[in-house]
Amino acid sequence: MSVNRQFRLKQRPVGRVGRADFDLVESPVPEPAEGQAVIRTLYLSLDPTNRVWMTDMPQYLPPVAIGEVMRGGGVGRVVASRRPDLKEGDLVTGLLGWQDYAVAGAPGELFPPTVIPDGLPIPIPSLMGACGMTGLTAYFGLTEIGTPKPGETVVVSAAAGAVGSVVGQIAKIRGCRVVGIAGGAAKCAFITEELGFDAAVDYKAADWKEQLKAATPDGIDVNFENVGGEIMETVVGRMNLYSRMPLCGMISTYNDVQRPRYDLTPFLMKRIRLQGFIVLDFKDRYAEGSIQLAQWLLAGRLKARETVVEGLEGAPEALNMLFDGGNIGKLLVKL
Amino acid sequence: MSVNRQFRLKQRPVGRVGRADFDLVESPVPEPAEGQAVIRTLYLSLDPTNRVWMTDMPQYLPPVAIGEVMRGGGVGRVVASRRPDLKEGDLVTGLLGWQDYAVAGAPGELFPPTVIPDGLPIPIPSLMGACGMTGLTAYFGLTEIGTPKPGETVVVSAAAGAVGSVVGQIAKIRGCRVVGIAGGAAKCAFITEELGFDAAVDYKAADWKEQLKAATPDGIDVNFENVGGEIMETVVGRMNLYSRMPLCGMISTYNDVQRPRYDLTPFLMKRIRLQGFIVLDFKDRYAEGSIQLAQWLLAGRLKARETVVEGLEGAPEALNMLFDGGNIGKLLVKL
């Protein structure tokens, strides 16, 4: 490929993300300057946080500027390098952006890409999902903030998604009763039959609140919160005294123009510990988490699932799958 | 006194508490049955939580039933006893209720009263305030949940109140920059000039948000939350990454018919740890906390202030002082 296609943010999306919110710009494949490397993108990771980065609300990284290449995590291969830490042929992961070729060491870079050992017995998509950032999000959020004890009840929303599916499996490894909330029969079957969750709640069913009640006879000790909105409020209503709530995301609300609002009274009365977190908070411990996740995967205790969309050009529309429930497991774009 | 006056809850107040929400019932002074003791109430503690107990919202203790004596903490003296742990003349503290005489060991008792050593060099009102339940609330909430480090900025709302005034003084002892939010010049002068807070924000002033900003140039590391509502939201807006928020109460909203609602996005983006708590969570450590508070008081490092209202008959109206800002320090009724 002799051109570099880049999705540049044209305007801040209102509601759903559309193709019209981006310019698809073609330019020559970049050449590395001294201290830079050029990376061919192989896969892009689509995550709820992409939607947040498109807004200018206060957030944990700078918003993507209008005209800037859309920020996104990915895995790629170094095709040219003039820096000592990256050599041609290296497999790397980092914030490659929604483009065919990324420049490591370019101005404004937030984090440099890091090398992934080549030839691991784990396919790249799983290295990006269950053993990658979303797996680490699940691992640290559940174990460090949720602090589940054997026999406790853990509820996770967006349970068939990249993070939720790993949260539930780790909670099972930790000896918990695990209840997943997901949309539709296929996802519910996936988390109970394939992943071994104790129960699934189909939030698209009319009786989902009764399903949740029936699935949590002893209340809820850990709520790993991914979605926000009415689902979160209903779960909070069943949380126990001294329960914990790692707040990972509120995806059901990211397309809302108005930020939704919540009653904090249950947090006071039930002494719930709510802790927002981002996987970056644990960046000094990625190695520990990655090794643990890889061990579980190779031992068959952790199952990885991905939904792969082909072609960079489909990235903006594909992102909506996260909000529409169109993916199971990790959502990736293959370039 | 030969009669026992009791305030019995007649109806659940809507909005402000009124005398008409109670029946003032007279009955003979009770005689203790075997296993019981009768206690003459000396002081009643008026606390925001009294207002919560009057409602039937989900809460941390059973609501006061209609027709039941209004629940309230107090200090009294045993006047008759047929139980071995309490003897005539003992000074005791406990949930004596809004009545002249309480029966320890009566049906439905939540906690038995406990004896206070007589003759301590601390007056009873201070034993109920800075060295009592509200002092312990401040002590454990700040040190265990707020976990302030020297040099950090601690903000406390209702800062001239029973809990807030102690929170700020302990934070100063711990080497923090302390900013109190209070209503009116007299309270602001009290917390800065008498208690040694670094700054006060008068929330009744038109420019209070600018005052808060000026008083917290490095943001806020610990928000000891007592009031909820717009003040809380404004404080949260200035909280730092990885800051902590002990949620002690939301007094500004307890008279509201609709529970107010809040945006949780800042808790996610700034990874704020929010933890609801009630002093009862630390009941196994009351001795430790009381001794520490008493030591500080006797050493002159902790100042106690009380507002004392005379006469049981004024209790319902006096409770509104908490919501109107009518008291400085601990609010007590002297019988």
XYZ file of C-alpha atoms in Angstrom:
670
model
C 0.000 0.000 0.000
C 1.479 3.297 -1.037
C -0.884 5.727 0.619
C -1.736 6.322 4.232
C -5.446 6.648 4.877
C -6.323 8.537 8.038
C -9.640 9.176 9.720
C -9.435 12.726 10.972
C -12.096 14.006 13.341
C -14.185 16.528 11.430
C -16.758 17.389 14.054
C -17.769 16.179 17.506
C -20.501 13.572 17.006
C -23.884 14.273 18.510
C -25.496 10.993 19.495
C -24.398 8.093 17.336
C -21.094 8.278 15.547
C -21.369 8.631 11.784
C -19.051 8.481 8.812
C -19.734 12.197 8.303
C -18.030 13.022 11.585
C -14.693 12.187 9.941
C -12.654 13.099 6.920
C -10.883 10.160 5.319
C -7.649 11.774 4.186
C -5.035 10.158 1.958
C -1.388 11.105 2.150
C 1.904 9.448 1.289
C 3.199 6.761 3.599
C 5.320 8.669 6.093
C 9.098 8.363 6.310
C 10.608 8.220 9.771
C 12.655 11.200 10.910
C 15.533 10.647 13.332
C 14.034 9.201 16.549
C 10.894 7.985 14.797
C 9.557 4.716 13.467
C 6.734 3.985 11.038
C 4.255 1.267 11.930
C 1.844 -0.514 9.614
C -1.422 -1.001 11.485
C -2.661 -4.598 11.531
C -5.585 -4.348 13.952
C -7.370 -1.482 15.645
C -9.125 -1.885 18.956
C -12.609 -0.360 19.137
C -13.539 0.622 22.657
C -16.214 2.689 24.383
C -13.522 5.136 25.357
C -13.103 6.080 21.681
C -16.525 7.680 21.926
C -15.481 9.682 24.982
C -12.312 10.903 23.252
C -14.471 12.319 20.438
C -16.220 14.634 22.900
C -14.790 17.641 24.641
C -16.150 16.725 28.055
C -13.607 16.647 30.905
C -11.907 13.260 30.636
C -8.797 11.325 31.533
C -6.816 12.132 28.353
C -7.035 15.224 26.164
C -9.976 15.051 23.780
C -9.092 14.356 20.168
C -8.805 17.758 18.514
C -10.848 18.605 15.460
C -8.689 17.781 12.462
C -6.551 15.323 14.408
C -6.249 11.631 13.479
C -8.785 9.696 15.551
C -7.058 8.156 18.546
C -7.260 4.399 18.926
C -5.282 1.515 20.317
C -3.886 -1.014 17.910
C -1.294 -3.582 17.003
C 1.025 -3.157 14.062
C 4.390 -3.978 12.607
C 7.342 -1.641 12.308
C 8.127 -1.056 8.635
C 10.871 1.547 9.031
C 12.748 2.779 12.054
C 15.262 5.417 13.043
C 15.029 4.825 16.787
C 16.913 2.209 18.807
C 13.975 0.781 20.758
C 12.000 -0.280 17.654
C 13.407 -2.193 14.716
C 11.913 -3.143 11.375
C 9.694 -6.180 11.734
C 8.868 -5.634 15.421
C 5.290 -6.322 16.443
C 4.112 -3.408 18.584
C 1.064 -2.224 20.471
C 0.113 1.364 21.240
C -2.126 4.249 20.329
C -1.632 3.816 16.592
C -4.728 5.799 15.631
C -7.307 5.197 12.923
C -4.817 5.123 10.059
C -2.871 2.676 7.930
C 0.505 3.914 9.132
C 1.432 5.456 12.448
C 4.578 7.378 13.314
C 6.091 6.512 16.672
C 7.814 9.548 18.120
C 5.632 12.041 16.275
C 4.808 15.339 18.024
C 1.909 15.064 20.471
C 2.419 11.353 21.092
C 0.879 10.400 24.449
C 2.586 7.036 24.915
C 5.230 5.384 22.745
C 4.302 1.992 21.271
C 5.786 -1.034 23.021
C 7.077 -4.247 21.511
C 5.094 -7.490 21.852
C 7.109 -10.721 21.814
C 6.553 -12.318 18.436
C 5.558 -15.963 18.156
C 3.516 -16.222 21.363
C 1.058 -19.126 21.260
C -1.784 -16.615 21.512
C -3.291 -15.023 18.397
C -3.029 -11.259 18.025
C -6.772 -10.633 18.491
C -6.661 -12.365 21.887
C -3.519 -10.446 22.782
C -5.608 -7.319 22.194
C -8.682 -8.568 24.048
C -8.644 -11.083 26.881
C -4.864 -10.741 27.277
C -4.680 -7.084 26.284
C -5.967 -3.768 27.560
C -9.552 -4.895 28.052
C -8.416 -8.055 29.854
C -6.186 -5.943 32.084
C -9.081 -3.589 32.713
C -11.149 -6.536 33.894
C -8.324 -8.016 35.930
C -7.287 -4.937 37.882
C -10.753 -3.466 38.231
C -12.193 -6.661 39.614
C -9.365 -7.842 41.811
C -8.013 -4.514 43.104
C -11.208 -2.491 43.382
C -13.964 -5.078 43.494
C -11.941 -7.244 45.926
C -14.288 -10.228 45.584
C -14.191 -12.969 48.192
C -15.081 -16.605 47.524
C -18.809 -17.154 47.804
C -19.695 -13.536 47.143
C -22.026 -12.519 44.334
C -20.457 -10.531 41.498
C -22.631 -8.844 38.890
C -21.161 -7.501 35.677
C -22.966 -5.523 32.997
C -22.088 -5.603 29.299
C -21.199 -9.149 30.279
C -20.626 -10.493 26.796
C -18.353 -7.597 25.909
C -14.581 -7.430 25.915
C -14.243 -6.401 29.562
C -17.360 -8.006 31.021
C -16.659 -11.443 29.603
C -13.244 -11.470 31.287
C -14.531 -10.005 34.563
C -17.014 -12.833 34.920
C -14.490 -15.521 34.155
C -11.979 -14.138 36.665
C -14.724 -13.896 39.280
C -15.511 -17.573 38.665
C -11.814 -18.419 39.071
C -11.957 -16.518 42.364
C -14.830 -18.680 43.588
C -17.680 -16.199 43.281
C -21.263 -16.567 42.152
C -21.288 -14.658 38.853
C -24.258 -13.026 37.202
C -23.892 -11.328 33.838
C -26.241 -8.777 32.335
C -26.348 -8.895 28.536
C -28.723 -8.140 25.698
C -30.439 -11.049 23.955
C -30.539 -14.819 24.139
C -27.351 -15.431 22.157
C -25.207 -13.379 24.513
C -26.870 -14.861 27.560
C -26.185 -18.356 26.250
C -22.595 -17.365 25.468
C -21.810 -16.221 29.006
C -23.501 -19.101 30.786
C -22.786 -22.005 28.428
C -19.427 -21.031 26.999
C -17.954 -18.925 29.789
C -19.514 -20.655 32.803
C -21.310 -17.717 34.456
C -23.847 -18.929 37.010
C -26.686 -16.875 35.568
C -27.476 -14.390 32.840
C -29.964 -11.543 32.885
C -31.297 -10.488 29.480
C -31.895 -6.765 29.814
C -33.896 -6.773 26.605
C -36.502 -9.040 28.207
C -39.511 -7.383 29.794
C -38.933 -9.189 33.077
C -35.229 -8.458 33.407
C -35.551 -6.899 36.842
C -37.215 -10.054 38.108
C -34.476 -12.093 36.422
C -31.874 -10.048 38.286
C -33.668 -10.514 41.575
C -33.960 -14.262 41.054
C -30.304 -14.522 40.064
C -29.073 -12.645 43.152
C -30.944 -14.173 46.097
C -28.239 -13.013 48.528
C -27.934 -9.537 47.033
C -24.842 -8.245 45.256
C -21.393 -7.821 46.796
C -19.504 -6.526 43.771
C -21.017 -4.598 40.878
C -18.515 -4.231 38.065
C -20.178 -1.328 36.330
C -19.816 -0.941 32.583
C -23.075 0.578 31.394
C -24.661 3.153 33.731
C -28.255 4.232 33.286
C -31.254 2.253 34.447
C -29.348 -1.026 34.582
C -26.854 0.456 37.007
C -29.554 1.942 39.200
C -31.380 -1.376 39.357
C -28.202 -3.226 40.290
C -27.328 -0.638 42.940
C -30.761 -1.236 44.425
C -29.773 -4.848 45.123
C -26.243 -4.154 46.364
C -25.417 -5.263 49.887
C -24.083 -3.410 52.890
C -20.351 -2.721 52.409
C -20.460 -3.812 48.771
C -18.042 -2.500 46.148
C -18.587 -0.920 42.768
C -15.637 -0.582 40.388
C -16.853 2.058 37.947
C -15.270 1.080 34.644
C -17.612 2.822 32.263
C -21.141 3.962 31.559
C -21.446 2.990 27.921
C -25.229 3.150 27.756
C -24.954 6.900 28.245
C -22.030 7.914 26.046
C -24.234 8.856 23.128
C -26.507 10.940 25.387
C -26.383 14.669 24.903
C -27.249 15.262 28.580
C -25.199 13.441 31.198
C -27.574 11.209 33.143
C -27.843 11.675 36.896
C -28.114 9.276 39.790
C -29.328 9.111 43.358
C -26.390 8.717 45.742
C -28.519 7.846 48.769
C -27.982 4.075 48.448
C -24.221 4.638 48.473
C -24.553 6.378 51.822
C -27.118 4.092 53.411
C -25.453 0.862 52.298
C -21.900 2.201 52.660
C -21.064 1.199 49.116
C -17.529 1.939 47.942
C -17.601 3.397 44.436
C -14.261 3.762 42.709
C -13.792 5.015 39.205
C -10.742 3.624 37.431
C -8.982 3.457 34.095
C -6.617 0.659 33.158
C -3.827 3.247 32.889
C -3.946 3.528 36.688
C -2.303 0.112 36.786
C 0.269 0.618 34.051
C 3.145 -0.293 36.360
C 1.576 -3.715 36.805
C 0.671 -4.588 33.207
C 3.323 -7.297 33.078
C 1.914 -9.059 36.127
C -1.620 -8.885 34.781
C -0.716 -9.937 31.257
C 1.195 -12.967 32.448
C -1.675 -14.043 34.708
C -4.231 -13.626 31.921
C -2.045 -15.487 29.410
C -1.540 -18.329 31.883
C -5.278 -18.666 32.406
C -5.886 -18.525 28.661
C -3.308 -21.202 27.878
C -4.649 -23.371 30.713
C -8.140 -23.151 29.244
C -9.535 -21.337 32.277
C -10.084 -18.087 30.380
C -11.814 -18.058 27.016
C -11.152 -15.283 24.526
C -13.720 -14.189 21.983
C -13.425 -11.463 19.368
C -15.606 -9.845 16.752
C -13.427 -8.726 13.841
C -14.564 -6.193 11.256
C -12.579 -6.025 8.012
C -11.216 -2.765 6.672
C -10.212 0.598 8.123
C -12.932 2.338 6.156
C -15.627 0.723 8.309
C -14.214 1.885 11.659
C -16.640 4.743 12.408
C -19.743 2.656 11.770
C -18.246 -0.367 13.483
C -17.789 1.635 16.669
C -21.563 1.828 16.947
C -21.677 -1.937 17.392
C -20.465 -1.356 20.947
C -23.480 0.821 21.645
C -25.968 -1.290 19.684
C -24.781 -4.553 21.174
C -23.579 -5.830 17.810
C -20.372 -7.488 19.015
C -19.561 -10.399 21.273
C -16.229 -10.161 23.054
C -13.513 -7.826 21.881
C -14.340 -5.649 18.873
C -11.472 -5.218 16.398
C -10.910 -3.768 12.969
C -8.538 -5.759 10.781
C -6.694 -3.661 8.249
C -40.818 15.286 87.671
C -43.622 12.769 87.995
C -44.668 12.388 84.367
C -42.813 11.155 81.330
C -43.311 13.307 78.274
C -42.684 11.564 74.976
C -42.609 12.859 71.422
C -44.245 10.143 69.372
C -44.068 10.324 65.590
C -47.565 11.130 64.335
C -46.877 11.378 60.627
C -43.870 11.385 58.323
C -42.878 15.014 57.798
C -42.999 16.393 54.282
C -40.292 18.998 53.893
C -39.466 20.794 57.138
C -40.188 19.090 60.420
C -43.052 20.603 62.385
C -44.495 20.270 65.852
C -47.638 18.858 64.213
C -45.679 15.816 63.024
C -45.563 14.605 66.634
C -47.884 13.865 69.514
C -46.530 14.963 72.885
C -47.850 12.209 75.140
C -47.703 12.209 78.947
C -47.573 8.992 80.938
C -46.345 7.980 84.392
C -42.615 7.667 84.921
C -41.875 4.042 84.066
C -40.785 1.476 86.647
C -38.055 -0.947 85.589
C -39.030 -4.576 85.086
C -36.463 -7.273 85.803
C -33.549 -6.722 83.385
C -34.460 -3.082 82.811
C -33.278 0.298 84.033
C -34.932 3.706 83.873
C -32.855 6.659 82.742
C -33.609 10.336 83.213
C -32.614 12.151 80.013
C -30.240 15.070 80.593
C -29.347 16.013 77.011
C -30.587 14.940 73.608
C -28.389 15.047 70.545
C -30.003 16.559 67.445
C -28.511 15.208 64.266
C -29.315 15.204 60.545
C -29.904 11.490 60.816
C -32.986 12.162 62.968
C -34.597 13.577 59.854
C -33.780 10.439 57.879
C -35.205 8.194 60.603
C -38.527 10.059 60.302
C -38.850 8.957 56.668
C -39.571 5.489 55.380
C -36.863 5.610 52.716
C -34.399 2.684 52.715
C -31.839 3.512 55.389
C -29.274 2.059 57.744
C -31.602 1.507 60.726
C -35.330 0.772 60.682
C -37.370 3.941 60.209
C -39.152 5.206 63.317
C -42.643 3.707 63.163
C -45.689 5.917 63.307
C -46.735 6.081 66.954
C -43.250 5.201 68.187
C -41.191 7.491 70.423
C -38.883 9.545 68.222
C -35.430 7.988 68.186
C -32.542 10.137 69.331
C -29.170 9.831 70.975
C -28.740 11.273 74.421
C -27.021 11.293 77.774
C -28.881 10.607 80.972
C -28.637 9.323 84.502
C -29.949 5.993 85.772
C -32.700 6.615 88.324
C -33.779 3.022 88.900
C -32.232 -0.261 87.832
C -32.979 -3.952 87.915
C -30.076 -4.988 85.695
C -26.505 -5.632 86.793
C -24.716 -3.529 84.160
C -26.408 -0.242 85.109
C -26.768 1.080 88.625
C -28.639 4.027 90.046
C -26.646 7.202 89.537
C -24.711 5.959 86.488
C -24.201 8.456 83.694
C -25.074 6.742 80.404
C -25.213 7.437 76.698
C -27.401 5.740 74.134
C -30.517 6.022 72.007
C -32.642 7.438 74.824
C -35.286 8.889 72.517
C -37.178 12.158 72.667
C -38.588 11.622 76.138
C -37.915 12.538 79.760
C -37.339 8.949 80.814
C -36.029 6.031 78.778
C -36.218 2.359 79.652
C -33.033 0.412 78.955
C -33.896 -3.145 78.034
C -37.345 -2.287 76.662
C -38.676 -4.315 73.710
C -37.386 -3.113 70.362
C -34.205 -1.584 71.798
C -31.547 -1.322 69.070
C -28.509 -0.795 71.302
C -28.300 -0.822 75.096
C -27.050 2.386 76.709
C -23.450 2.371 77.878
C -21.929 3.920 80.977
C -19.758 7.054 80.703
C -17.109 7.469 83.388
C -18.337 10.187 85.734
C -16.120 13.088 86.680
C -14.159 13.354 83.437
C -12.611 16.808 82.983
C -14.770 17.263 79.879
C -18.296 18.695 80.150
C -21.186 16.496 79.045
C -22.023 18.589 75.943
C -18.476 18.106 74.634
C -18.649 14.413 75.454
C -21.668 14.338 73.146
C -20.104 16.478 70.434
C -16.394 16.721 69.722
C -15.661 13.682 71.897
C -18.923 11.882 71.163
C -20.666 10.343 68.182
C -20.188 13.332 65.915
C -16.513 13.593 66.839
C -16.093 9.895 66.127
C -17.895 10.344 62.823
C -15.379 13.022 61.888
C -12.420 11.030 63.158
C -13.093 7.730 61.422
C -14.578 9.197 58.258
C -11.621 11.490 57.720
C -8.764 9.250 58.785
C -10.020 5.865 57.558
C -11.876 6.856 54.391
C -10.455 10.255 53.504
C -6.895 9.063 54.255
C -5.447 12.590 54.070
C -1.708 13.024 53.650
C 0.267 16.019 54.922
C 0.145 18.851 52.429
C -3.047 17.681 50.776
C -6.095 19.911 50.516
C -9.130 18.816 52.514
C -12.509 20.455 51.960
C -15.355 19.954 54.381
C -18.911 21.190 54.001
C -21.198 22.135 56.905
C -17.825 23.113 58.322
C -19.123 24.929 61.402
C -21.357 22.002 62.323
C -20.756 19.219 64.811
C -18.976 16.906 62.389
C -17.427 19.433 60.029
C -15.807 21.500 62.764
C -14.005 18.399 64.059
C -13.084 17.138 60.575
C -11.290 20.367 59.800
C -9.403 20.433 63.087
C -8.236 16.831 62.683
C -7.159 17.579 59.110
C -5.096 20.483 60.448
C -3.517 18.186 63.047
C -2.681 15.857 60.156
C -0.858 18.637 58.329
C -3.370 19.373 55.589
C -4.535 22.583 54.001
C -8.132 22.851 55.243
C -10.967 24.716 53.577
C -14.390 24.831 55.204
C -17.654 25.663 53.500
C -20.158 27.348 55.808
C -23.045 29.769 55.642
C -22.471 33.356 56.714
C -19.674 35.529 58.047
C -19.988 34.417 61.679
C -19.458 30.755 60.860
C -16.645 31.538 58.452
C -14.911 33.588 61.121
C -15.467 30.800 63.651
C -13.762 28.138 61.558
C -10.834 30.263 60.478
C -10.207 32.387 63.562
C -11.234 30.016 66.328
C -10.576 26.627 64.779
C -7.614 27.475 62.579
C -8.933 26.421 59.164
C -6.816 27.861 56.344
C -9.772 29.299 54.479
C -13.532 29.537 54.612
C -16.005 29.668 51.748
C -19.305 31.386 52.503
C -21.843 29.533 50.400
C -24.382 32.273 51.015
C -22.183 34.768 49.173
C -22.852 35.299 45.482
C -19.231 34.588 44.600
C -18.844 31.416 46.628
C -17.699 29.349 43.669
C -14.912 31.834 43.027
C -14.080 31.737 46.745
C -13.791 27.961 46.553
C -11.580 28.169 43.501
C -9.303 30.734 45.128
C -9.103 28.672 48.324
C -8.117 25.471 46.518
C -5.400 26.473 44.048
C -4.080 22.892 43.931
C -7.513 21.297 43.659
C -9.056 19.082 46.310
C -7.663 15.765 47.539
C -10.274 14.910 50.147
C -13.884 16.069 50.120
C -15.566 15.221 53.400
C -19.136 15.447 52.163
C -21.873 16.485 54.549
C -24.366 18.418 52.460
C -24.928 17.112 48.923
C -26.671 19.239 46.321
C -25.045 22.023 44.369
C -22.248 22.497 46.898
C -21.203 18.891 46.499
C -21.287 19.072 42.718
C -19.165 22.188 42.720
C -16.619 20.620 45.063
C -16.508 17.433 42.981
C -15.731 19.612 39.995
C -12.503 20.687 41.708
C -11.482 17.289 43.044
C -8.156 15.906 41.885
C -7.201 12.675 40.204
C -7.325 9.829 42.762
C -9.029 11.995 45.349
C -11.273 10.583 48.067
C -14.791 11.454 49.131
C -16.070 10.138 52.445
C -19.838 10.483 52.055
C -21.073 11.258 55.556
C -24.366 12.899 54.712
C -26.315 15.046 52.295
C -28.135 17.306 54.721
C -29.069 19.959 52.184
C -31.368 17.420 50.553
C -33.028 15.653 53.492
C -36.087 17.869 53.403
C -36.474 17.361 49.643
C -39.423 15.320 48.508
C -37.529 14.101 45.436
C -34.081 12.604 45.947
C -31.619 14.792 44.033
C -29.482 13.203 41.357
C -25.859 13.602 40.377
C -23.556 13.117 37.422
C -21.114 10.284 38.117
C -18.845 11.075 35.164
C -16.266 12.971 37.252
C -15.952 9.965 39.565
C -14.986 7.855 36.573
C -12.768 10.347 34.779
C -10.903 11.461 37.910
C -10.944 8.022 39.550
C -12.474 9.423 42.701
C -13.123 6.962 45.501
C -16.549 7.621 47.013
C -17.344 5.713 50.179
C -20.542 6.084 52.169
C -20.169 5.449 55.887
C -21.985 5.650 59.192
C -20.162 5.973 62.515
C -21.654 2.621 63.532
C -19.332 0.984 60.992
C -16.516 1.738 63.444
C -18.230 0.754 66.681
C -15.491 -1.711 67.561
C -13.048 1.194 67.593
C -15.025 3.806 69.547
C -12.664 3.517 72.518
C -9.625 4.296 70.387
C -11.327 7.247 68.738
C -12.771 8.654 71.960
C -9.444 8.540 73.739
C -7.704 10.281 70.836
C -10.357 12.991 70.641
C -10.302 13.533 74.418
C -6.510 13.796 74.387
C -6.614 16.412 71.662
C -9.365 18.314 73.485
C -7.487 18.335 76.793
C -4.284 19.366 75.022
C -6.090 22.327 73.453
C -5.608 21.021 69.911
C -9.312 20.327 69.413
C -11.919 22.920 70.295
C -15.451 21.889 71.154
C -18.434 24.111 70.532
C -22.082 23.413 71.218
C -25.420 25.115 70.684
C -27.773 24.126 73.503
C -31.539 24.528 73.295
C -33.474 24.361 76.558
C -36.457 22.064 77.012
C -37.680 18.844 75.450
C -40.775 20.592 74.104
C -38.659 22.534 71.603
C -36.951 19.478 70.052
C -38.948 19.242 66.786
C -38.480 22.895 65.912
C -34.869 22.871 67.085
C -34.054 20.098 64.636
C -34.731 22.535 61.819
C -31.757 24.600 62.979
C -29.550 21.942 61.393
C -31.195 22.548 58.037
C -31.475 26.312 58.390
C -27.927 26.740 59.619
C -29.072 27.989 63.007
C -26.466 26.202 65.110
C -22.708 26.380 65.466
C -21.059 23.142 66.543
C -23.002 20.344 68.160
C -26.747 20.936 68.558
C -28.174 19.667 71.849
C -31.433 19.854 73.757
C -31.038 20.206 77.529
C -33.899 18.739 79.497
